[in-house]
Amino acid sequence: MTNNTDSMPSSQNPDSRSAYRGRLQGMTWIIILSIVAILASSLFFADIQREFRAVVALGLMFALMGLGVNVGLAMAVSGAIGIYTLIGYRPLVSTLTQTPIAQSASSTLLVLPMFVFMGLMLWHSGITKKLYAAARVLFFWLPGGLAATTNIAGAGLGAVSGSTIGSTYALGRIAIAEMLEAGYDRRLAVGSVLSAGTIAQLIPPSIMLVIYAGFAEVPVGPQLVAGTIPGIILTIAYVLSVVAIALLLPHWAGKDGRRREAEHKPALSRIQKLRIVSEAWPVPALILIIFAGMGGGYLTVTECGAVGAVGAALYCLAVQGGRRFSISLIDTCKGTLSAVGSVMFLIIGAAIFSRLLAVTGAAQWLSAEMQVISDNPVLFFFMLVILYLVIGTFMDAIAMMLLTVPLLLPIVVNAGYDPIWFGVFVVLMAEIGLLTPPVGMLVFIGHGMVQNPEINMGQKISLPDVFTGAMIFVPLALVVVVLIGLFPSIVTWLPSLAAQ
C-alpha cells in the first residue's frame, strides 16, 4: 500500500496542515455565501411583503460582498433584482439608464477629481517626508515625540491629500521605521500611524465629505469647512493619548530613543531647523488657499480645487524637473482616474440600491419606527453611535455612508440635527470603523505594510499587535464623537461664519 502524500498534508508539517485548514475554511465560507446568495435571489420572486424585500436585498448584497464581488456592483445587482421583481422591467431599465448619468453629473462632485489629483501630485513631489521632518523638528520635545509627530503630520497631510489610505501609506513608510529604531513599542509605532490616517477625512479637503455633500445634497463648501475643528480636536486627543502613554509606560515610547538619536545624529542648529520647517511651505499655503478662498467667498469650492491641483502640479514640476515630472503626471492621472472611477461606481450602486429601499417602503417604515426614539435626543444619539460601530466592523467606509445616509438623514434632520453635522459624524464614525475588528481595513493595510523588512526593522509584527495598536486610539476617537454630539456647534460654527 502506498501513501498518498498529495491528498493530505503531512502530519510532520504544521504549516502545511494550517494552510490546508485555511483553504478548507475558505471553501466552506464560499459555499455558505453562495447558498445565501442563491436563496436571497430566489426569495425576490416569492410572494413576500414589500418591506421584507429590503431585508432580502441586504442579505444578497452582503453575500455578494463576502464572495469578493465589488461593493458597488453588489449594491447595484441586489438593487436591480429587487426593482425588477417588485415593479417590473421598464422601471428597472429607467433606473439603470438614468441613475449613472444623474449621479456622475452632479456638480457637487466636480471637485472630487481635483482634490484627488492634488493629493497624488503632492505625494509624488515628496512633500510627505518634508512635512514629517518639519513636524518632528517642531514637536519632538513632547513625551512620545515621534508618535505625537506622526499624528500631527497626519493632520497636515490630510489637509493636502484628503485620503485616509494614502496618508497611512505615506506616513507608515517613514514613521514606523523611525519609531522602531528609536525604541518605541511596535504596537504604539503602528497604532500612531493608523490613527493619524483617520484624521485625513475630517481636515479639508476631505474626499468623503465631498461624497457625502453630493449624496445628501448639501453645499460642499460649508460641509468641508465643518470638519476642521473636529479634525483638530481629534488630532489633539491622539497627541494627548501618546503623551499619557509616554508618561505612564515610558518603555513603550522610546525611553532611550532620544539618547540613541543623539548618538547617531548630530544636533541641528537653529538655521537647519528653520530650513527643514520652511521646506514644508506648500502645506500651509494650500490650507490658506482653501480656507481663505472658501471662507472669504473669493473662490468657489471647485475653483479652490482647481487652484490647488494646478499649484500642486507646478510645485512638483519645480521639485522634480521636466523628465521626472512627466512620469509623475502620468501616474497621477492614472491614479486619479482609478480612484474617481471607483468612487463613482460605488455612488451609482448605492443610488440603485437606495431606489429599491424607497420602492419597498423600507425607508418610510424605518423612519416611522425611529421617530419615537428620536424624541429622546440622548438615546437617539447613542443609538446612532452603536449602529455605526456595528456596521463599521464589517463594511467599507464609503459603502457604509452611501448605504445609510439615504435612510437615516431624514430621521436625523427630524430629530433636530443639522445635515452638515451629520456628515461630519458619519465620516468620523466611518474612520473609527477602519480601526475596529474584525474587518478594520486600515489594520490589514498596516499589517501588510509592516511585513516589509525596511519598515519593521527586523521585528516580527503580528496582526494582533496591529489591532492592539489601533484600538489604543479608538476610545479617544469615541470621546470626540460624544463631544460633537453634546456640543453640535463644534461642527456647525465655522460653516455658519462662512455663510455670513
Coordinates of C-alpha atoms in Angstrom, one line a residue:
M1 CA 0.0 0.0 0.0
T2 CA 1.4 3.4 -0.9
N3 CA 0.9 6.7 1.0
N4 CA -0.8 9.4 -1.0
T5 CA 1.2 12.4 0.2
D6 CA -0.5 14.7 -2.2
S7 CA -4.1 14.3 -0.9
M8 CA -3.4 15.3 2.7
P9 CA -0.7 17.4 4.2
S10 CA 1.9 15.5 6.2
S11 CA 1.4 15.3 9.9
Q12 CA 5.0 16.3 10.3
N13 CA 4.4 19.7 8.6
P14 CA 2.3 22.0 10.8
D15 CA 2.5 24.9 8.3
S16 CA 1.0 22.6 5.6
R17 CA -1.8 21.5 7.9
S18 CA -2.6 25.1 8.8
A19 CA -2.6 26.1 5.1
Y20 CA -4.9 23.1 4.3
R21 CA -7.3 24.1 7.1
G22 CA -7.3 27.6 5.9
R23 CA -8.2 26.6 2.3
L24 CA -10.9 24.3 3.7
Q25 CA -12.4 27.0 5.8
G26 CA -12.2 29.4 2.8
M27 CA -14.1 26.9 0.6
T28 CA -16.7 26.4 3.3
W29 CA -17.4 30.1 3.5
I30 CA -17.6 30.4 -0.3
I31 CA -20.2 27.5 -0.4
I32 CA -22.2 29.0 2.5
L33 CA -22.2 32.5 1.0
S34 CA -23.1 31.1 -2.4
I35 CA -26.1 29.3 -0.9
V36 CA -27.2 32.5 0.9
A37 CA -26.9 34.5 -2.4
I38 CA -29.0 31.9 -4.3
L39 CA -31.7 31.7 -1.6
A40 CA -31.9 35.5 -1.4
S41 CA -32.2 35.8 -5.2
S42 CA -35.0 33.2 -5.1
L43 CA -36.9 35.0 -2.3
F44 CA -37.2 38.0 -4.6
F45 CA -39.5 36.1 -6.8
A46 CA -41.6 34.7 -3.8
D47 CA -44.8 36.3 -2.6
I48 CA -43.5 38.3 0.3
Q49 CA -44.1 41.8 1.8
R50 CA -42.5 44.8 0.2
E51 CA -40.6 45.8 3.3
F52 CA -39.2 42.2 3.7
R53 CA -37.7 42.6 0.2
A54 CA -35.4 45.2 1.5
V55 CA -34.1 42.7 4.1
V56 CA -33.6 40.1 1.3
A57 CA -31.7 42.7 -0.8
L58 CA -29.4 43.4 2.1
G59 CA -28.8 39.7 2.6
L60 CA -27.9 39.3 -1.1
M61 CA -25.7 42.3 -1.1
F62 CA -23.7 41.1 1.9
A63 CA -23.4 37.6 0.5
L64 CA -22.0 39.0 -2.8
M65 CA -19.6 41.2 -0.9
G66 CA -18.4 38.2 1.1
L67 CA -17.8 36.3 -2.2
G68 CA -15.5 39.1 -3.2
V69 CA -17.8 41.0 -5.6
N70 CA -17.1 44.7 -5.9
V71 CA -19.1 46.6 -3.3
G72 CA -20.7 49.0 -5.8
L73 CA -21.6 46.0 -8.1
A74 CA -23.0 44.1 -5.1
M75 CA -25.3 47.0 -4.3
A76 CA -26.3 47.6 -7.9
V77 CA -27.1 43.9 -8.6
S78 CA -29.2 43.4 -5.4
G79 CA -31.0 46.6 -6.0
A80 CA -31.6 45.9 -9.7
I81 CA -33.0 42.4 -9.0
G82 CA -35.3 43.8 -6.3
I83 CA -36.6 46.6 -8.5
Y84 CA -37.3 44.1 -11.4
T85 CA -39.2 41.7 -9.2
L86 CA -41.2 44.4 -7.5
I87 CA -42.2 46.9 -10.2
G88 CA -41.1 45.4 -13.5
Y89 CA -38.8 45.6 -16.4
R90 CA -39.4 49.1 -17.6
P91 CA -38.8 50.9 -14.2
L92 CA -35.6 48.8 -14.0
V93 CA -34.4 50.0 -17.4
S94 CA -35.3 53.6 -16.5
T95 CA -33.3 53.3 -13.2
L96 CA -30.2 51.7 -14.9
T97 CA -30.1 54.3 -17.7
Q98 CA -30.9 57.4 -15.7
T99 CA -29.1 56.8 -12.4
P100 CA -25.5 56.7 -13.7
I101 CA -25.9 59.9 -15.6
A102 CA -27.7 61.7 -12.7
Q103 CA -25.2 60.7 -10.1
S104 CA -22.0 61.2 -12.0
A105 CA -23.1 64.5 -13.5
S106 CA -23.6 66.1 -10.0
S107 CA -21.9 69.5 -9.8
T108 CA -21.1 68.9 -6.2
L109 CA -18.8 66.0 -7.1
L110 CA -16.9 68.1 -9.7
V111 CA -14.3 69.0 -7.2
L112 CA -13.5 65.4 -6.3
P113 CA -11.0 64.6 -9.1
M114 CA -9.2 67.9 -8.5
F115 CA -8.7 67.1 -4.8
V116 CA -7.5 63.5 -5.7
F117 CA -5.1 64.9 -8.3
M118 CA -3.7 67.5 -5.9
G119 CA -3.1 64.9 -3.2
L120 CA -1.4 62.4 -5.6
M121 CA 0.7 65.1 -7.2
L122 CA 2.0 66.3 -3.8
W123 CA 2.8 62.8 -2.8
H124 CA 4.9 62.4 -5.9
S125 CA 6.7 65.6 -5.1
G126 CA 8.0 64.1 -1.8
I127 CA 6.1 66.6 0.4
T128 CA 5.3 63.8 2.9
K129 CA 8.9 63.4 4.0
K130 CA 9.3 67.2 4.3
L131 CA 6.1 67.5 6.3
Y132 CA 7.1 64.7 8.7
A133 CA 10.6 66.2 9.1
A134 CA 9.1 69.7 9.9
A135 CA 6.7 68.3 12.4
R136 CA 9.5 66.3 14.0
V137 CA 11.6 69.4 14.5
L138 CA 8.6 71.4 16.0
F139 CA 7.2 68.7 18.3
F140 CA 10.0 66.2 19.1
W141 CA 10.2 67.8 22.6
L142 CA 6.9 66.2 23.6
P143 CA 6.9 62.9 25.6
G144 CA 6.5 60.2 22.9
G145 CA 7.6 62.8 20.4
L146 CA 7.8 60.7 17.3
A147 CA 4.4 59.2 17.8
A148 CA 2.9 62.6 18.5
T149 CA 4.7 64.0 15.5
T150 CA 3.2 61.2 13.4
N151 CA -0.4 62.3 14.3
I152 CA 0.4 66.0 13.8
A153 CA 1.9 65.2 10.4
G154 CA -1.2 63.1 9.6
A155 CA -3.4 66.2 10.1
G156 CA -1.1 68.3 7.9
L157 CA -1.0 65.5 5.2
G158 CA -4.8 65.2 5.4
A159 CA -5.1 68.9 4.6
V160 CA -3.4 68.2 1.2
S161 CA -4.5 64.7 0.4
G162 CA -8.0 64.0 1.7
S163 CA -7.2 60.3 1.6
T164 CA -7.0 58.0 4.6
I165 CA -5.3 55.1 2.9
G166 CA -2.9 57.5 1.0
S167 CA -1.9 59.2 4.2
T168 CA -1.4 55.9 6.1
Y169 CA 0.8 54.5 3.4
A170 CA 2.9 57.7 3.1
L171 CA 3.4 58.2 6.8
G172 CA 3.9 54.5 7.5
R173 CA 6.8 54.2 5.2
I174 CA 8.6 56.9 7.1
A175 CA 7.4 56.9 10.6
I176 CA 7.2 53.3 11.7
A177 CA 10.9 52.5 11.0
E178 CA 11.9 55.8 12.7
M179 CA 10.0 54.9 15.9
L180 CA 11.1 51.3 16.0
E181 CA 14.7 52.4 15.6
A182 CA 14.2 54.8 18.5
G183 CA 13.0 52.0 20.7
Y184 CA 9.2 52.6 20.5
D185 CA 7.0 49.6 21.2
R186 CA 5.8 48.1 17.9
R187 CA 2.1 48.5 18.9
L188 CA 2.4 52.2 19.6
A189 CA 4.5 52.7 16.4
V190 CA 1.9 51.1 14.1
G191 CA -1.1 52.4 16.1
S192 CA 0.0 56.0 15.9
V193 CA 0.4 55.8 12.1
L194 CA -3.1 54.2 11.6
S195 CA -4.8 56.7 13.9
A196 CA -3.0 59.5 12.0
G197 CA -4.6 58.3 8.8
T198 CA -8.1 58.7 10.2
I199 CA -7.6 62.4 10.5
A200 CA -7.4 62.9 6.8
Q201 CA -11.1 62.6 6.1
L202 CA -12.0 65.3 8.6
I203 CA -9.4 68.0 7.7
P204 CA -10.5 69.6 4.4
P205 CA -10.2 68.8 1.6
S206 CA -11.9 65.5 2.5
I207 CA -13.0 63.2 -0.2
M208 CA -15.6 61.5 1.9
L209 CA -17.1 64.9 3.0
V210 CA -17.4 65.8 -0.7
I211 CA -19.1 62.5 -1.5
Y212 CA -21.5 63.0 1.5
A213 CA -22.3 66.5 0.3
G214 CA -23.2 65.2 -3.2
F215 CA -25.3 62.4 -1.9
A216 CA -27.0 64.4 0.9
E217 CA -27.5 67.4 -1.4
V218 CA -25.9 69.9 1.0
P219 CA -23.4 72.7 0.0
V220 CA -20.0 71.2 -0.4
G221 CA -18.1 74.3 0.9
P222 CA -19.7 74.5 4.3
Q223 CA -19.6 70.7 4.6
L224 CA -15.8 70.7 4.0
V225 CA -15.2 73.5 6.5
A226 CA -17.3 71.8 9.1
G227 CA -14.7 69.0 9.6
T228 CA -11.9 71.4 10.5
I229 CA -12.5 71.8 14.3
P230 CA -13.4 68.2 14.9
G231 CA -10.3 67.2 13.0
I232 CA -8.1 69.5 15.1
I233 CA -9.7 68.2 18.3
L234 CA -9.2 64.6 17.1
T235 CA -5.5 65.3 16.5
I236 CA -5.1 66.9 19.9
A237 CA -6.8 63.8 21.5
Y238 CA -4.4 61.4 19.7
V239 CA -1.4 63.5 20.8
L240 CA -2.6 63.6 24.4
S241 CA -3.1 59.8 24.4
V242 CA 0.5 59.4 23.1
V243 CA 1.8 61.8 25.9
A244 CA -0.1 59.8 28.5
I245 CA 1.3 56.5 27.3
A246 CA 4.8 58.0 27.2
L247 CA 4.4 59.2 30.9
L248 CA 2.7 56.0 32.2
L249 CA 4.6 53.4 30.1
P250 CA 7.9 55.1 29.2
H251 CA 9.3 51.8 27.8
W252 CA 6.5 51.9 25.1
A253 CA 7.5 55.4 23.9
G254 CA 11.2 55.0 23.3
K255 CA 12.6 55.9 26.7
D256 CA 16.1 55.7 25.2
G257 CA 15.1 57.0 21.8
R258 CA 16.5 60.5 22.3
R259 CA 19.8 59.1 23.6
R260 CA 20.0 56.8 20.6
E261 CA 19.3 59.5 18.2
A262 CA 21.9 61.8 19.8
E263 CA 24.4 59.1 19.4
H264 CA 23.7 58.6 15.7
K265 CA 22.6 62.1 14.5
P266 CA 24.2 65.4 15.4
A267 CA 22.1 68.1 16.9
L268 CA 20.6 70.5 14.4
S269 CA 21.3 74.3 14.5
R270 CA 18.5 76.8 14.5
I271 CA 19.2 77.7 10.9
Q272 CA 19.0 74.0 9.9
K273 CA 15.7 73.6 11.8
L274 CA 14.3 76.7 10.2
R275 CA 15.3 75.4 6.8
I276 CA 13.6 72.0 7.4
V277 CA 10.4 73.7 8.6
S278 CA 10.3 76.1 5.7
E279 CA 10.6 73.3 3.2
A280 CA 7.0 72.2 4.1
W281 CA 5.6 75.5 2.9
P282 CA 3.2 74.0 0.3
V283 CA 1.1 72.5 3.0
P284 CA 0.2 75.8 4.9
A285 CA 0.0 77.6 1.5
L286 CA -2.7 75.2 0.2
I287 CA -4.5 75.3 3.6
L288 CA -4.6 79.1 3.3
I289 CA -5.9 78.9 -0.3
I290 CA -8.7 76.5 0.7
F291 CA -9.8 78.3 3.8
A292 CA -9.3 81.9 2.6
G293 CA -10.9 81.1 -0.8
M294 CA -14.0 79.3 0.6
G295 CA -14.3 81.2 3.9
G296 CA -13.8 84.6 2.4
G297 CA -16.0 84.0 -0.6
Y298 CA -13.2 84.7 -3.1
L299 CA -13.3 81.2 -4.7
T300 CA -15.9 78.5 -5.1
V301 CA -15.0 75.0 -3.9
T302 CA -14.5 73.9 -7.5
E303 CA -12.1 76.9 -8.1
C304 CA -10.2 76.1 -4.9
G305 CA -9.8 72.5 -6.1
A306 CA -8.6 73.8 -9.5
V307 CA -6.1 76.2 -7.9
G308 CA -4.8 73.5 -5.6
A309 CA -4.4 71.0 -8.4
V310 CA -2.5 73.4 -10.6
G311 CA -0.4 74.6 -7.7
A312 CA 0.5 71.0 -6.7
A313 CA 1.5 70.3 -10.3
L314 CA 3.7 73.4 -10.6
Y315 CA 5.4 72.6 -7.3
C316 CA 6.0 69.0 -8.4
L317 CA 7.5 70.3 -11.6
A318 CA 9.8 72.7 -9.8
V319 CA 11.0 70.0 -7.5
Q320 CA 11.4 67.2 -10.0
G321 CA 12.2 68.8 -13.3
G322 CA 10.7 68.0 -16.7
R323 CA 11.5 64.3 -17.2
R324 CA 10.6 63.0 -13.8
F325 CA 7.6 65.3 -13.7
S326 CA 6.2 63.8 -16.9
I327 CA 6.3 60.3 -15.3
S328 CA 4.7 61.6 -12.1
L329 CA 2.0 63.4 -14.1
I330 CA 1.1 60.2 -16.0
D331 CA 1.0 58.2 -12.8
T332 CA -1.1 60.9 -11.1
C333 CA -3.6 61.0 -13.9
K334 CA -3.9 57.2 -13.9
G335 CA -4.4 57.2 -10.1
T336 CA -7.0 59.9 -10.3
L337 CA -9.0 58.1 -12.9
S338 CA -8.8 54.9 -10.9
A339 CA -9.8 56.5 -7.6
V340 CA -12.6 58.7 -9.0
G341 CA -13.9 55.8 -11.1
S342 CA -14.1 53.5 -8.1
V343 CA -15.9 56.2 -6.1
M344 CA -18.4 56.9 -8.9
F345 CA -19.1 53.2 -9.3
L346 CA -19.9 53.0 -5.6
I347 CA -22.2 56.0 -5.7
I348 CA -24.1 54.6 -8.7
G349 CA -24.5 51.2 -7.0
A350 CA -25.7 52.9 -3.8
A351 CA -28.2 55.1 -5.7
I352 CA -29.7 52.0 -7.4
F353 CA -30.0 50.2 -4.0
S354 CA -31.5 53.4 -2.4
R355 CA -34.1 53.3 -5.2
L356 CA -35.1 49.8 -4.1
L357 CA -35.3 50.9 -0.5
A358 CA -37.6 53.7 -1.5
V359 CA -39.8 51.5 -3.6
T360 CA -40.2 48.9 -0.9
G361 CA -41.2 51.5 1.6
A362 CA -38.4 50.3 4.0
A363 CA -37.1 53.9 4.4
Q364 CA -40.5 55.2 5.4
W365 CA -41.1 52.2 7.7
L366 CA -37.7 52.8 9.4
S367 CA -38.4 56.5 9.7
A368 CA -41.7 55.9 11.4
E369 CA -40.2 53.3 13.8
M370 CA -37.3 55.5 14.8
Q371 CA -39.4 58.6 15.2
V372 CA -40.3 57.5 18.7
I373 CA -36.7 57.2 19.6
S374 CA -35.8 60.5 18.0
D375 CA -37.9 62.2 20.6
N376 CA -35.2 61.4 23.2
P377 CA -32.1 63.2 21.8
V378 CA -29.6 61.4 24.1
L379 CA -31.0 57.9 23.4
F380 CA -31.2 58.7 19.7
F381 CA -27.6 59.9 19.5
F382 CA -26.1 56.9 21.3
M383 CA -28.3 54.6 19.1
L384 CA -26.6 56.2 16.1
V385 CA -23.2 55.7 17.6
I386 CA -23.8 52.0 18.3
L387 CA -25.4 51.4 14.9
Y388 CA -22.3 52.8 13.1
L389 CA -19.9 51.0 15.3
V390 CA -21.6 47.7 14.4
I391 CA -21.8 48.5 10.7
G392 CA -18.2 49.7 10.7
T393 CA -16.9 46.4 11.9
F394 CA -17.6 44.7 8.6
M395 CA -18.3 47.3 5.9
D396 CA -16.2 49.7 3.8
A397 CA -16.4 53.3 4.9
I398 CA -17.7 54.8 1.7
A399 CA -20.2 52.0 1.2
M400 CA -21.4 52.3 4.8
M401 CA -22.0 56.0 4.3
L402 CA -23.8 55.7 1.0
L403 CA -26.0 52.9 2.3
T404 CA -27.1 54.5 5.5
V405 CA -27.3 58.2 4.6
P406 CA -30.5 58.0 2.4
L407 CA -32.2 56.0 5.2
L408 CA -31.1 58.0 8.3
L409 CA -30.7 61.6 7.1
P410 CA -34.4 62.5 7.1
I411 CA -34.7 60.9 10.6
V412 CA -31.7 62.8 11.9
V413 CA -33.0 66.1 10.5
N414 CA -36.4 65.5 12.1
A415 CA -34.6 64.8 15.4
G416 CA -33.2 68.4 15.2
Y417 CA -29.7 67.8 13.9
D418 CA -28.1 69.8 11.1
P419 CA -27.4 67.7 8.0
I420 CA -23.9 69.2 7.9
W421 CA -23.3 68.0 11.4
F422 CA -24.5 64.5 10.4
G423 CA -22.0 64.5 7.6
V424 CA -19.1 65.0 10.0
F425 CA -20.5 62.5 12.4
V426 CA -20.9 59.8 9.7
V427 CA -17.3 60.4 8.4
L428 CA -15.8 60.2 11.9
M429 CA -17.7 57.0 12.7
A430 CA -16.6 55.5 9.3
E431 CA -13.0 56.3 10.1
I432 CA -13.3 54.6 13.5
G433 CA -14.7 51.6 11.7
L434 CA -11.5 51.4 9.7
L435 CA -9.7 50.6 13.0
T436 CA -12.1 48.2 14.6
P437 CA -12.2 44.3 14.3
P438 CA -13.0 42.1 12.6
V439 CA -12.6 43.9 9.2
G440 CA -10.6 47.1 10.1
M441 CA -9.4 47.9 6.6
L442 CA -6.6 50.2 7.8
V443 CA -5.4 47.5 10.2
F444 CA -4.9 45.0 7.4
I445 CA -3.2 47.7 5.3
G446 CA -0.9 48.4 8.2
H447 CA -0.2 44.7 8.8
G448 CA 0.7 44.2 5.2
M449 CA 2.9 47.3 5.3
V450 CA 4.9 46.2 8.3
Q451 CA 5.9 42.9 6.7
N452 CA 8.4 44.9 4.7
P453 CA 11.9 44.4 6.4
E454 CA 12.8 48.0 5.6
I455 CA 9.8 49.1 7.7
N456 CA 9.7 46.6 10.6
M457 CA 13.5 46.9 11.3
G458 CA 13.8 43.1 11.8
Q459 CA 10.9 42.9 14.3
K460 CA 8.0 40.5 13.9
I461 CA 4.8 42.5 14.0
S462 CA 1.7 40.2 14.1
L463 CA -1.9 41.1 13.2
P464 CA -2.9 41.1 16.9
D465 CA -0.1 43.6 17.5
V466 CA -1.5 45.9 14.8
F467 CA -5.1 45.6 16.1
T468 CA -3.9 46.3 19.7
G469 CA -2.1 49.4 18.4
A470 CA -5.1 50.6 16.6
M471 CA -7.5 50.0 19.5
I472 CA -5.4 52.2 21.7
F473 CA -6.7 55.3 19.9
V474 CA -10.3 54.2 19.4
P475 CA -11.6 55.3 22.9
L476 CA -10.2 58.8 22.3
A477 CA -11.9 59.0 18.9
L478 CA -15.2 58.0 20.6
V479 CA -14.7 60.7 23.2
V480 CA -14.6 63.2 20.3
V481 CA -17.8 61.7 18.8
V482 CA -19.6 62.2 22.1
L483 CA -18.2 65.7 22.3
I484 CA -19.6 66.8 19.0
G485 CA -22.9 65.0 19.9
L486 CA -23.2 67.0 23.2
F487 CA -22.0 70.3 21.5
P488 CA -23.0 70.3 17.8
S489 CA -21.8 73.8 17.4
I490 CA -18.3 72.5 17.4
V491 CA -19.2 71.3 13.9
T492 CA -21.6 74.0 12.7
W493 CA -19.8 77.1 14.0
L494 CA -17.3 77.5 11.2
P495 CA -19.8 76.9 8.4
S496 CA -22.1 79.5 9.9
L497 CA -19.3 82.0 9.8
A498 CA -18.6 81.2 6.2
A499 CA -22.3 81.7 5.4
Q500 CA -22.4 85.2 6.8

